[in-house]
Amino acid sequence: MPGRLVLIAHADTAFAGATQVVVALQTCAQSNFSANVVTLASVTLSGTELANTQSNLFALGVPAGMKRYLRVYYTVTGTVTAGAISCFMADINETR
């Protein structure tokens, strides 16, 4: 039985110089995201949070309304000299 689809982010390399990063899950009917891009959800991460490479930054439930294509779009504030984020999706089965 399928569970809940979540987007999980992890800082692979600690960020240096970043004030914040907004991570947005976006969807679109066109593969090049040229028009009618919809942001399904977003998370704003502070510079302190971006320095944590020991645990996941967030696990965000993917809401309904996805179109054919998905992407993760980053908006970075600050003068970044280092840092890397990996995002992946997982099907989480919650047991009670």
PDB file of N, CA and C in Angstrom:
ATOM      1  N   MET A   1       0.847  -1.176   0.000  1.00  0.00           N
ATOM      2  CA  MET A   1       0.000   0.000   0.000  1.00  0.00           C
ATOM      3  C   MET A   1       0.893   1.240   0.000  1.00  0.00           C
ATOM      4  N   PRO A   2       0.669   2.157  -0.927  1.00  0.00           N
ATOM      5  CA  PRO A   2       1.525   3.345  -0.984  1.00  0.00           C
ATOM      6  C   PRO A   2       1.327   4.236   0.230  1.00  0.00           C
ATOM      7  N   GLY A   3       2.392   4.938   0.563  1.00  0.00           N
ATOM      8  CA  GLY A   3       2.342   5.860   1.697  1.00  0.00           C
ATOM      9  C   GLY A   3       2.254   7.290   1.230  1.00  0.00           C
ATOM     10  N   ARG A   4       2.872   8.149   1.982  1.00  0.00           N
ATOM     11  CA  ARG A   4       2.864   9.574   1.691  1.00  0.00           C
ATOM     12  C   ARG A   4       4.160   9.956   0.992  1.00  0.00           C
ATOM     13  N   LEU A   5       4.067  10.702  -0.094  1.00  0.00           N
ATOM     14  CA  LEU A   5       5.238  11.145  -0.835  1.00  0.00           C
ATOM     15  C   LEU A   5       5.823  12.384  -0.165  1.00  0.00           C
ATOM     16  N   VAL A   6       7.133  12.350   0.124  1.00  0.00           N
ATOM     17  CA  VAL A   6       7.796  13.484   0.765  1.00  0.00           C
ATOM     18  C   VAL A   6       9.050  13.867  -0.006  1.00  0.00           C
ATOM     19  N   LEU A   7       9.391  15.145   0.066  1.00  0.00           N
ATOM     20  CA  LEU A   7      10.644  15.674  -0.470  1.00  0.00           C
ATOM     21  C   LEU A   7      11.580  15.844   0.716  1.00  0.00           C
ATOM     22  N   ILE A   8      12.760  15.247   0.633  1.00  0.00           N
ATOM     23  CA  ILE A   8      13.735  15.303   1.718  1.00  0.00           C
ATOM     24  C   ILE A   8      14.976  16.029   1.214  1.00  0.00           C
ATOM     25  N   ALA A   9      15.513  16.922   2.041  1.00  0.00           N
ATOM     26  CA  ALA A   9      16.717  17.673   1.663  1.00  0.00           C
ATOM     27  C   ALA A   9      17.815  17.439   2.693  1.00  0.00           C
ATOM     28  N   HIS A  10      19.032  17.394   2.206  1.00  0.00           N
ATOM     29  CA  HIS A  10      20.197  17.193   3.058  1.00  0.00           C
ATOM     30  C   HIS A  10      21.324  18.091   2.560  1.00  0.00           C
ATOM     31  N   ALA A  11      22.018  18.752   3.488  1.00  0.00           N
ATOM     32  CA  ALA A  11      23.199  19.552   3.121  1.00  0.00           C
ATOM     33  C   ALA A  11      24.399  18.616   3.049  1.00  0.00           C
ATOM     34  N   ASP A  12      24.893  18.385   1.846  1.00  0.00           N
ATOM     35  CA  ASP A  12      26.054  17.509   1.662  1.00  0.00           C
ATOM     36  C   ASP A  12      27.345  18.215   2.052  1.00  0.00           C
ATOM     37  N   THR A  13      27.400  19.500   1.761  1.00  0.00           N
ATOM     38  CA  THR A  13      28.538  20.344   2.112  1.00  0.00           C
ATOM     39  C   THR A  13      27.986  21.562   2.832  1.00  0.00           C
ATOM     40  N   ALA A  14      28.559  21.898   3.992  1.00  0.00           N
ATOM     41  CA  ALA A  14      28.092  23.052   4.760  1.00  0.00           C
ATOM     42  C   ALA A  14      28.208  24.324   3.927  1.00  0.00           C
ATOM     43  N   PHE A  15      27.209  25.189   4.041  1.00  0.00           N
ATOM     44  CA  PHE A  15      27.211  26.448   3.311  1.00  0.00           C
ATOM     45  C   PHE A  15      28.058  27.479   4.048  1.00  0.00           C
ATOM     46  N   ALA A  16      28.772  28.275   3.293  1.00  0.00           N
ATOM     47  CA  ALA A  16      29.539  29.398   3.827  1.00  0.00           C
ATOM     48  C   ALA A  16      29.120  30.645   3.062  1.00  0.00           C
ATOM     49  N   GLY A  17      28.772  31.683   3.787  1.00  0.00           N
ATOM     50  CA  GLY A  17      28.405  32.949   3.171  1.00  0.00           C
ATOM     51  C   GLY A  17      26.945  33.098   2.818  1.00  0.00           C
ATOM     52  N   ALA A  18      26.145  32.085   3.039  1.00  0.00           N
ATOM     53  CA  ALA A  18      24.721  32.165   2.695  1.00  0.00           C
ATOM     54  C   ALA A  18      23.940  32.773   3.857  1.00  0.00           C
ATOM     55  N   THR A  19      23.101  33.745   3.550  1.00  0.00           N
ATOM     56  CA  THR A  19      22.177  34.294   4.537  1.00  0.00           C
ATOM     57  C   THR A  19      20.977  33.378   4.657  1.00  0.00           C
ATOM     58  N   GLN A  20      20.447  32.971   3.504  1.00  0.00           N
ATOM     59  CA  GLN A  20      19.349  32.016   3.469  1.00  0.00           C
ATOM     60  C   GLN A  20      19.245  31.391   2.092  1.00  0.00           C
ATOM     61  N   VAL A  21      18.582  30.244   2.045  1.00  0.00           N
ATOM     62  CA  VAL A  21      18.257  29.574   0.790  1.00  0.00           C
ATOM     63  C   VAL A  21      16.792  29.180   0.863  1.00  0.00           C
ATOM     64  N   VAL A  22      16.035  29.537  -0.177  1.00  0.00           N
ATOM     65  CA  VAL A  22      14.645  29.103  -0.290  1.00  0.00           C
ATOM     66  C   VAL A  22      14.628  27.917  -1.246  1.00  0.00           C
ATOM     67  N   VAL A  23      14.121  26.799  -0.764  1.00  0.00           N
ATOM     68  CA  VAL A  23      14.010  25.578  -1.563  1.00  0.00           C
ATOM     69  C   VAL A  23      12.538  25.428  -1.932  1.00  0.00           C
ATOM     70  N   ALA A  24      12.242  25.447  -3.236  1.00  0.00           N
ATOM     71  CA  ALA A  24      10.851  25.389  -3.700  1.00  0.00           C
ATOM     72  C   ALA A  24      10.644  24.158  -4.566  1.00  0.00           C
ATOM     73  N   LEU A  25       9.583  23.421  -4.282  1.00  0.00           N
ATOM     74  CA  LEU A  25       9.166  22.307  -5.128  1.00  0.00           C
ATOM     75  C   LEU A  25       8.182  22.861  -6.139  1.00  0.00           C
ATOM     76  N   GLN A  26       8.555  22.789  -7.414  1.00  0.00           N
ATOM     77  CA  GLN A  26       7.738  23.378  -8.471  1.00  0.00           C
ATOM     78  C   GLN A  26       7.278  22.302  -9.456  1.00  0.00           C
ATOM     79  N   THR A  27       6.155  22.571 -10.110  1.00  0.00           N
ATOM     80  CA  THR A  27       5.604  21.657 -11.099  1.00  0.00           C
ATOM     81  C   THR A  27       5.169  22.441 -12.330  1.00  0.00           C
ATOM     82  N   CYS A  28       5.157  21.754 -13.476  1.00  0.00           N
ATOM     83  CA  CYS A  28       4.800  22.401 -14.734  1.00  0.00           C
ATOM     84  C   CYS A  28       4.409  21.325 -15.747  1.00  0.00           C
ATOM     85  N   ALA A  29       3.593  21.695 -16.700  1.00  0.00           N
ATOM     86  CA  ALA A  29       3.218  20.771 -17.775  1.00  0.00           C
ATOM     87  C   ALA A  29       4.308  20.689 -18.845  1.00  0.00           C
ATOM     88  N   GLN A  30       5.186  21.711 -18.928  1.00  0.00           N
ATOM     89  CA  GLN A  30       6.262  21.733 -19.929  1.00  0.00           C
ATOM     90  C   GLN A  30       7.584  21.325 -19.273  1.00  0.00           C
ATOM     91  N   SER A  31       8.360  20.519 -19.976  1.00  0.00           N
ATOM     92  CA  SER A  31       9.623  20.029 -19.420  1.00  0.00           C
ATOM     93  C   SER A  31      10.650  21.134 -19.208  1.00  0.00           C
ATOM     94  N   ASN A  32      10.545  22.230 -19.958  1.00  0.00           N
ATOM     95  CA  ASN A  32      11.504  23.329 -19.816  1.00  0.00           C
ATOM     96  C   ASN A  32      11.053  24.399 -18.818  1.00  0.00           C
ATOM     97  N   PHE A  33       9.893  24.188 -18.180  1.00  0.00           N
ATOM     98  CA  PHE A  33       9.354  25.110 -17.173  1.00  0.00           C
ATOM     99  C   PHE A  33       9.273  26.544 -17.714  1.00  0.00           C
ATOM    100  N   SER A  34       8.839  26.683 -18.954  1.00  0.00           N
ATOM    101  CA  SER A  34       8.801  27.994 -19.607  1.00  0.00           C
ATOM    102  C   SER A  34       7.551  28.806 -19.285  1.00  0.00           C
ATOM    103  N   ALA A  35       6.480  28.164 -18.829  1.00  0.00           N
ATOM    104  CA  ALA A  35       5.239  28.899 -18.564  1.00  0.00           C
ATOM    105  C   ALA A  35       4.393  28.139 -17.546  1.00  0.00           C
ATOM    106  N   ASN A  36       3.577  28.890 -16.826  1.00  0.00           N
ATOM    107  CA  ASN A  36       2.627  28.311 -15.873  1.00  0.00           C
ATOM    108  C   ASN A  36       3.279  27.414 -14.829  1.00  0.00           C
ATOM    109  N   VAL A  37       4.400  27.884 -14.281  1.00  0.00           N
ATOM    110  CA  VAL A  37       5.083  27.155 -13.218  1.00  0.00           C
ATOM    111  C   VAL A  37       4.313  27.372 -11.917  1.00  0.00           C
ATOM    112  N   VAL A  38       4.059  26.285 -11.208  1.00  0.00           N
ATOM    113  CA  VAL A  38       3.330  26.349  -9.946  1.00  0.00           C
ATOM    114  C   VAL A  38       4.265  25.887  -8.829  1.00  0.00           C
ATOM    115  N   THR A  39       4.380  26.692  -7.768  1.00  0.00           N
ATOM    116  CA  THR A  39       5.142  26.285  -6.594  1.00  0.00           C
ATOM    117  C   THR A  39       4.194  25.538  -5.668  1.00  0.00           C
ATOM    118  N   LEU A  40       4.480  24.259  -5.452  1.00  0.00           N
ATOM    119  CA  LEU A  40       3.639  23.427  -4.599  1.00  0.00           C
ATOM    120  C   LEU A  40       3.906  23.679  -3.119  1.00  0.00           C
ATOM    121  N   ALA A  41       5.170  23.884  -2.782  1.00  0.00           N
ATOM    122  CA  ALA A  41       5.570  24.114  -1.393  1.00  0.00           C
ATOM    123  C   ALA A  41       6.980  24.678  -1.390  1.00  0.00           C
ATOM    124  N   SER A  42       7.336  25.386  -0.322  1.00  0.00           N
ATOM    125  CA  SER A  42       8.699  25.893  -0.202  1.00  0.00           C
ATOM    126  C   SER A  42       9.100  25.954   1.262  1.00  0.00           C
ATOM    127  N   VAL A  43      10.416  25.941   1.471  1.00  0.00           N
ATOM    128  CA  VAL A  43      11.002  26.019   2.804  1.00  0.00           C
ATOM    129  C   VAL A  43      12.132  27.035   2.746  1.00  0.00           C
ATOM    130  N   THR A  44      12.208  27.913   3.736  1.00  0.00           N
ATOM    131  CA  THR A  44      13.298  28.878   3.838  1.00  0.00           C
ATOM    132  C   THR A  44      14.271  28.390   4.901  1.00  0.00           C
ATOM    133  N   LEU A  45      15.533  28.238   4.520  1.00  0.00           N
ATOM    134  CA  LEU A  45      16.572  27.752   5.426  1.00  0.00           C
ATOM    135  C   LEU A  45      17.536  28.878   5.753  1.00  0.00           C
ATOM    136  N   SER A  46      17.856  29.021   7.029  1.00  0.00           N
ATOM    137  CA  SER A  46      18.790  30.059   7.474  1.00  0.00           C
ATOM    138  C   SER A  46      20.229  29.581   7.280  1.00  0.00           C
ATOM    139  N   GLY A  47      21.159  30.526   7.382  1.00  0.00           N
ATOM    140  CA  GLY A  47      22.575  30.182   7.278  1.00  0.00           C
ATOM    141  C   GLY A  47      22.999  29.168   8.315  1.00  0.00           C
ATOM    142  N   THR A  48      22.443  29.259   9.519  1.00  0.00           N
ATOM    143  CA  THR A  48      22.761  28.308  10.588  1.00  0.00           C
ATOM    144  C   THR A  48      22.285  26.903  10.220  1.00  0.00           C
ATOM    145  N   GLU A  49      21.079  26.796   9.706  1.00  0.00           N
ATOM    146  CA  GLU A  49      20.543  25.493   9.300  1.00  0.00           C
ATOM    147  C   GLU A  49      21.368  24.880   8.172  1.00  0.00           C
ATOM    148  N   LEU A  50      21.865  25.731   7.261  1.00  0.00           N
ATOM    149  CA  LEU A  50      22.623  25.257   6.105  1.00  0.00           C
ATOM    150  C   LEU A  50      24.016  24.745   6.471  1.00  0.00           C
ATOM    151  N   ALA A  51      24.449  25.022   7.697  1.00  0.00           N
ATOM    152  CA  ALA A  51      25.746  24.528   8.158  1.00  0.00           C
ATOM    153  C   ALA A  51      25.650  23.101   8.699  1.00  0.00           C
ATOM    154  N   ASN A  52      24.425  22.598   8.892  1.00  0.00           N
ATOM    155  CA  ASN A  52      24.204  21.265   9.460  1.00  0.00           C
ATOM    156  C   ASN A  52      24.293  20.198   8.375  1.00  0.00           C
ATOM    157  N   THR A  53      25.341  19.386   8.442  1.00  0.00           N
ATOM    158  CA  THR A  53      25.477  18.285   7.484  1.00  0.00           C
ATOM    159  C   THR A  53      25.232  16.932   8.143  1.00  0.00           C
ATOM    160  N   GLN A  54      24.825  16.942   9.410  1.00  0.00           N
ATOM    161  CA  GLN A  54      24.657  15.699  10.163  1.00  0.00           C
ATOM    162  C   GLN A  54      23.269  15.081  10.030  1.00  0.00           C
ATOM    163  N   SER A  55      22.274  15.877   9.704  1.00  0.00           N
ATOM    164  CA  SER A  55      20.912  15.346   9.600  1.00  0.00           C
ATOM    165  C   SER A  55      20.203  16.013   8.421  1.00  0.00           C
ATOM    166  N   ASN A  56      19.035  15.491   8.088  1.00  0.00           N
ATOM    167  CA  ASN A  56      18.260  16.071   6.996  1.00  0.00           C
ATOM    168  C   ASN A  56      17.803  17.481   7.363  1.00  0.00           C
ATOM    169  N   LEU A  57      17.760  18.369   6.388  1.00  0.00           N
ATOM    170  CA  LEU A  57      17.307  19.737   6.611  1.00  0.00           C
ATOM    171  C   LEU A  57      15.803  19.796   6.802  1.00  0.00           C
ATOM    172  N   PHE A  58      15.075  19.008   6.009  1.00  0.00           N
ATOM    173  CA  PHE A  58      13.622  18.944   6.148  1.00  0.00           C
ATOM    174  C   PHE A  58      13.074  17.744   5.392  1.00  0.00           C
ATOM    175  N   ALA A  59      11.862  17.361   5.759  1.00  0.00           N
ATOM    176  CA  ALA A  59      11.068  16.378   5.023  1.00  0.00           C
ATOM    177  C   ALA A  59       9.708  17.027   4.841  1.00  0.00           C
ATOM    178  N   LEU A  60       9.379  17.327   3.613  1.00  0.00           N
ATOM    179  CA  LEU A  60       8.191  18.111   3.284  1.00  0.00           C
ATOM    180  C   LEU A  60       7.190  17.241   2.535  1.00  0.00           C
ATOM    181  N   GLY A  61       5.983  17.137   3.068  1.00  0.00           N
ATOM    182  CA  GLY A  61       4.939  16.382   2.387  1.00  0.00           C
ATOM    183  C   GLY A  61       4.598  17.017   1.058  1.00  0.00           C
ATOM    184  N   VAL A  62       4.531  16.224   0.011  1.00  0.00           N
ATOM    185  CA  VAL A  62       4.214  16.727  -1.327  1.00  0.00           C
ATOM    186  C   VAL A  62       2.696  16.839  -1.447  1.00  0.00           C
ATOM    187  N   PRO A  63       2.195  18.055  -1.665  1.00  0.00           N
ATOM    188  CA  PRO A  63       0.742  18.225  -1.763  1.00  0.00           C
ATOM    189  C   PRO A  63       0.193  17.756  -3.106  1.00  0.00           C
ATOM    190  N   ALA A  64      -1.104  17.628  -3.175  1.00  0.00           N
ATOM    191  CA  ALA A  64      -1.766  17.264  -4.432  1.00  0.00           C
ATOM    192  C   ALA A  64      -1.605  18.393  -5.442  1.00  0.00           C
ATOM    193  N   GLY A  65      -1.789  18.082  -6.711  1.00  0.00           N
ATOM    194  CA  GLY A  65      -1.753  19.109  -7.749  1.00  0.00           C
ATOM    195  C   GLY A  65      -0.541  19.042  -8.648  1.00  0.00           C
ATOM    196  N   MET A  66       0.205  17.948  -8.591  1.00  0.00           N
ATOM    197  CA  MET A  66       1.379  17.832  -9.448  1.00  0.00           C
ATOM    198  C   MET A  66       0.969  17.706 -10.910  1.00  0.00           C
ATOM    199  N   LYS A  67       1.769  18.360 -11.749  1.00  0.00           N
ATOM    200  CA  LYS A  67       1.616  18.210 -13.194  1.00  0.00           C
ATOM    201  C   LYS A  67       2.653  17.191 -13.649  1.00  0.00           C
ATOM    202  N   ARG A  68       2.950  17.131 -14.912  1.00  0.00           N
ATOM    203  CA  ARG A  68       3.826  16.077 -15.432  1.00  0.00           C
ATOM    204  C   ARG A  68       5.262  16.177 -14.908  1.00  0.00           C
ATOM    205  N   TYR A  69       5.798  17.401 -14.778  1.00  0.00           N
ATOM    206  CA  TYR A  69       7.199  17.576 -14.417  1.00  0.00           C
ATOM    207  C   TYR A  69       7.325  18.246 -13.047  1.00  0.00           C
ATOM    208  N   LEU A  70       8.361  17.834 -12.313  1.00  0.00           N
ATOM    209  CA  LEU A  70       8.698  18.430 -11.019  1.00  0.00           C
ATOM    210  C   LEU A  70      10.148  18.882 -11.045  1.00  0.00           C
ATOM    211  N   ARG A  71      10.429  19.939 -10.283  1.00  0.00           N
ATOM    212  CA  ARG A  71      11.820  20.340 -10.083  1.00  0.00           C
ATOM    213  C   ARG A  71      11.940  20.967  -8.706  1.00  0.00           C
ATOM    214  N   VAL A  72      13.172  20.997  -8.210  1.00  0.00           N
ATOM    215  CA  VAL A  72      13.490  21.734  -6.997  1.00  0.00           C
ATOM    216  C   VAL A  72      14.251  22.971  -7.447  1.00  0.00           C
ATOM    217  N   TYR A  73      13.749  24.138  -7.041  1.00  0.00           N
ATOM    218  CA  TYR A  73      14.328  25.412  -7.472  1.00  0.00           C
ATOM    219  C   TYR A  73      14.875  26.130  -6.239  1.00  0.00           C
ATOM    220  N   TYR A  74      16.132  26.561  -6.305  1.00  0.00           N
ATOM    221  CA  TYR A  74      16.799  27.203  -5.177  1.00  0.00           C
ATOM    222  C   TYR A  74      16.950  28.698  -5.425  1.00  0.00           C
ATOM    223  N   THR A  75      16.632  29.508  -4.418  1.00  0.00           N
ATOM    224  CA  THR A  75      16.887  30.944  -4.459  1.00  0.00           C
ATOM    225  C   THR A  75      17.841  31.245  -3.305  1.00  0.00           C
ATOM    226  N   VAL A  76      19.051  31.666  -3.643  1.00  0.00           N
ATOM    227  CA  VAL A  76      20.115  31.850  -2.658  1.00  0.00           C
ATOM    228  C   VAL A  76      20.292  33.329  -2.364  1.00  0.00           C
ATOM    229  N   THR A  77      20.403  33.660  -1.072  1.00  0.00           N
ATOM    230  CA  THR A  77      20.687  35.024  -0.643  1.00  0.00           C
ATOM    231  C   THR A  77      22.040  35.023   0.060  1.00  0.00           C
ATOM    232  N   GLY A  78      22.892  35.972  -0.299  1.00  0.00           N
ATOM    233  CA  GLY A  78      24.226  36.065   0.281  1.00  0.00           C
ATOM    234  C   GLY A  78      25.270  35.768  -0.777  1.00  0.00           C
ATOM    235  N   THR A  79      26.523  35.866  -0.366  1.00  0.00           N
ATOM    236  CA  THR A  79      27.646  35.558  -1.248  1.00  0.00           C
ATOM    237  C   THR A  79      28.185  34.199  -0.835  1.00  0.00           C
ATOM    238  N   VAL A  80      27.718  33.175  -1.513  1.00  0.00           N
ATOM    239  CA  VAL A  80      28.041  31.799  -1.134  1.00  0.00           C
ATOM    240  C   VAL A  80      29.388  31.398  -1.709  1.00  0.00           C
ATOM    241  N   THR A  81      30.250  30.887  -0.831  1.00  0.00           N
ATOM    242  CA  THR A  81      31.559  30.420  -1.264  1.00  0.00           C
ATOM    243  C   THR A  81      31.670  28.899  -1.172  1.00  0.00           C
ATOM    244  N   ALA A  82      30.707  28.241  -0.527  1.00  0.00           N
ATOM    245  CA  ALA A  82      30.693  26.779  -0.427  1.00  0.00           C
ATOM    246  C   ALA A  82      29.281  26.335  -0.082  1.00  0.00           C
ATOM    247  N   GLY A  83      28.979  25.094  -0.420  1.00  0.00           N
ATOM    248  CA  GLY A  83      27.700  24.519  -0.037  1.00  0.00           C
ATOM    249  C   GLY A  83      27.086  23.677  -1.134  1.00  0.00           C
ATOM    250  N   ALA A  84      26.417  22.606  -0.723  1.00  0.00           N
ATOM    251  CA  ALA A  84      25.720  21.734  -1.663  1.00  0.00           C
ATOM    252  C   ALA A  84      24.547  21.075  -0.955  1.00  0.00           C
ATOM    253  N   ILE A  85      23.400  21.039  -1.635  1.00  0.00           N
ATOM    254  CA  ILE A  85      22.198  20.401  -1.110  1.00  0.00           C
ATOM    255  C   ILE A  85      21.788  19.284  -2.065  1.00  0.00           C
ATOM    256  N   SER A  86      21.400  18.146  -1.495  1.00  0.00           N
ATOM    257  CA  SER A  86      20.794  17.063  -2.269  1.00  0.00           C
ATOM    258  C   SER A  86      19.337  16.958  -1.862  1.00  0.00           C
ATOM    259  N   CYS A  87      18.467  16.766  -2.833  1.00  0.00           N
ATOM    260  CA  CYS A  87      17.043  16.546  -2.573  1.00  0.00           C
ATOM    261  C   CYS A  87      16.626  15.241  -3.222  1.00  0.00           C
ATOM    262  N   PHE A  88      15.761  14.522  -2.549  1.00  0.00           N
ATOM    263  CA  PHE A  88      15.218  13.297  -3.110  1.00  0.00           C
ATOM    264  C   PHE A  88      13.803  13.100  -2.592  1.00  0.00           C
ATOM    265  N   MET A  89      13.047  12.287  -3.296  1.00  0.00           N
ATOM    266  CA  MET A  89      11.672  12.003  -2.894  1.00  0.00           C
ATOM    267  C   MET A  89      11.605  10.575  -2.389  1.00  0.00           C
ATOM    268  N   ALA A  90      10.734  10.376  -1.406  1.00  0.00           N
ATOM    269  CA  ALA A  90      10.546   9.046  -0.830  1.00  0.00           C
ATOM    270  C   ALA A  90       9.081   8.812  -0.548  1.00  0.00           C
ATOM    271  N   ASP A  91       8.694   7.564  -0.619  1.00  0.00           N
ATOM    272  CA  ASP A  91       7.347   7.131  -0.294  1.00  0.00           C
ATOM    273  C   ASP A  91       7.389   6.621   1.141  1.00  0.00           C
ATOM    274  N   ILE A  92       6.823   7.375   2.054  1.00  0.00           N
ATOM    275  CA  ILE A  92       6.891   7.057   3.484  1.00  0.00           C
ATOM    276  C   ILE A  92       5.633   6.339   3.911  1.00  0.00           C
ATOM    277  N   ASN A  93       5.797   5.151   4.454  1.00  0.00           N
ATOM    278  CA  ASN A  93       4.661   4.421   5.015  1.00  0.00           C
ATOM    279  C   ASN A  93       4.635   4.675   6.515  1.00  0.00           C
ATOM    280  N   GLU A  94       3.576   5.280   6.972  1.00  0.00           N
ATOM    281  CA  GLU A  94       3.429   5.563   8.399  1.00  0.00           C
ATOM    282  C   GLU A  94       2.677   4.407   9.053  1.00  0.00           C
ATOM    283  N   THR A  95       3.286   3.866  10.091  1.00  0.00           N
ATOM    284  CA  THR A  95       2.611   2.802  10.841  1.00  0.00           C
ATOM    285  C   THR A  95       2.262   3.330  12.211  1.00  0.00           C
ATOM    286  N   ARG A  96       1.149   2.890  12.704  1.00  0.00           N
ATOM    287  CA  ARG A  96       0.709   3.362  14.036  1.00  0.00           C
ATOM    288  C   ARG A  96       0.584   2.213  14.977  1.00  0.00           C
TER     289      ARG A  96
END
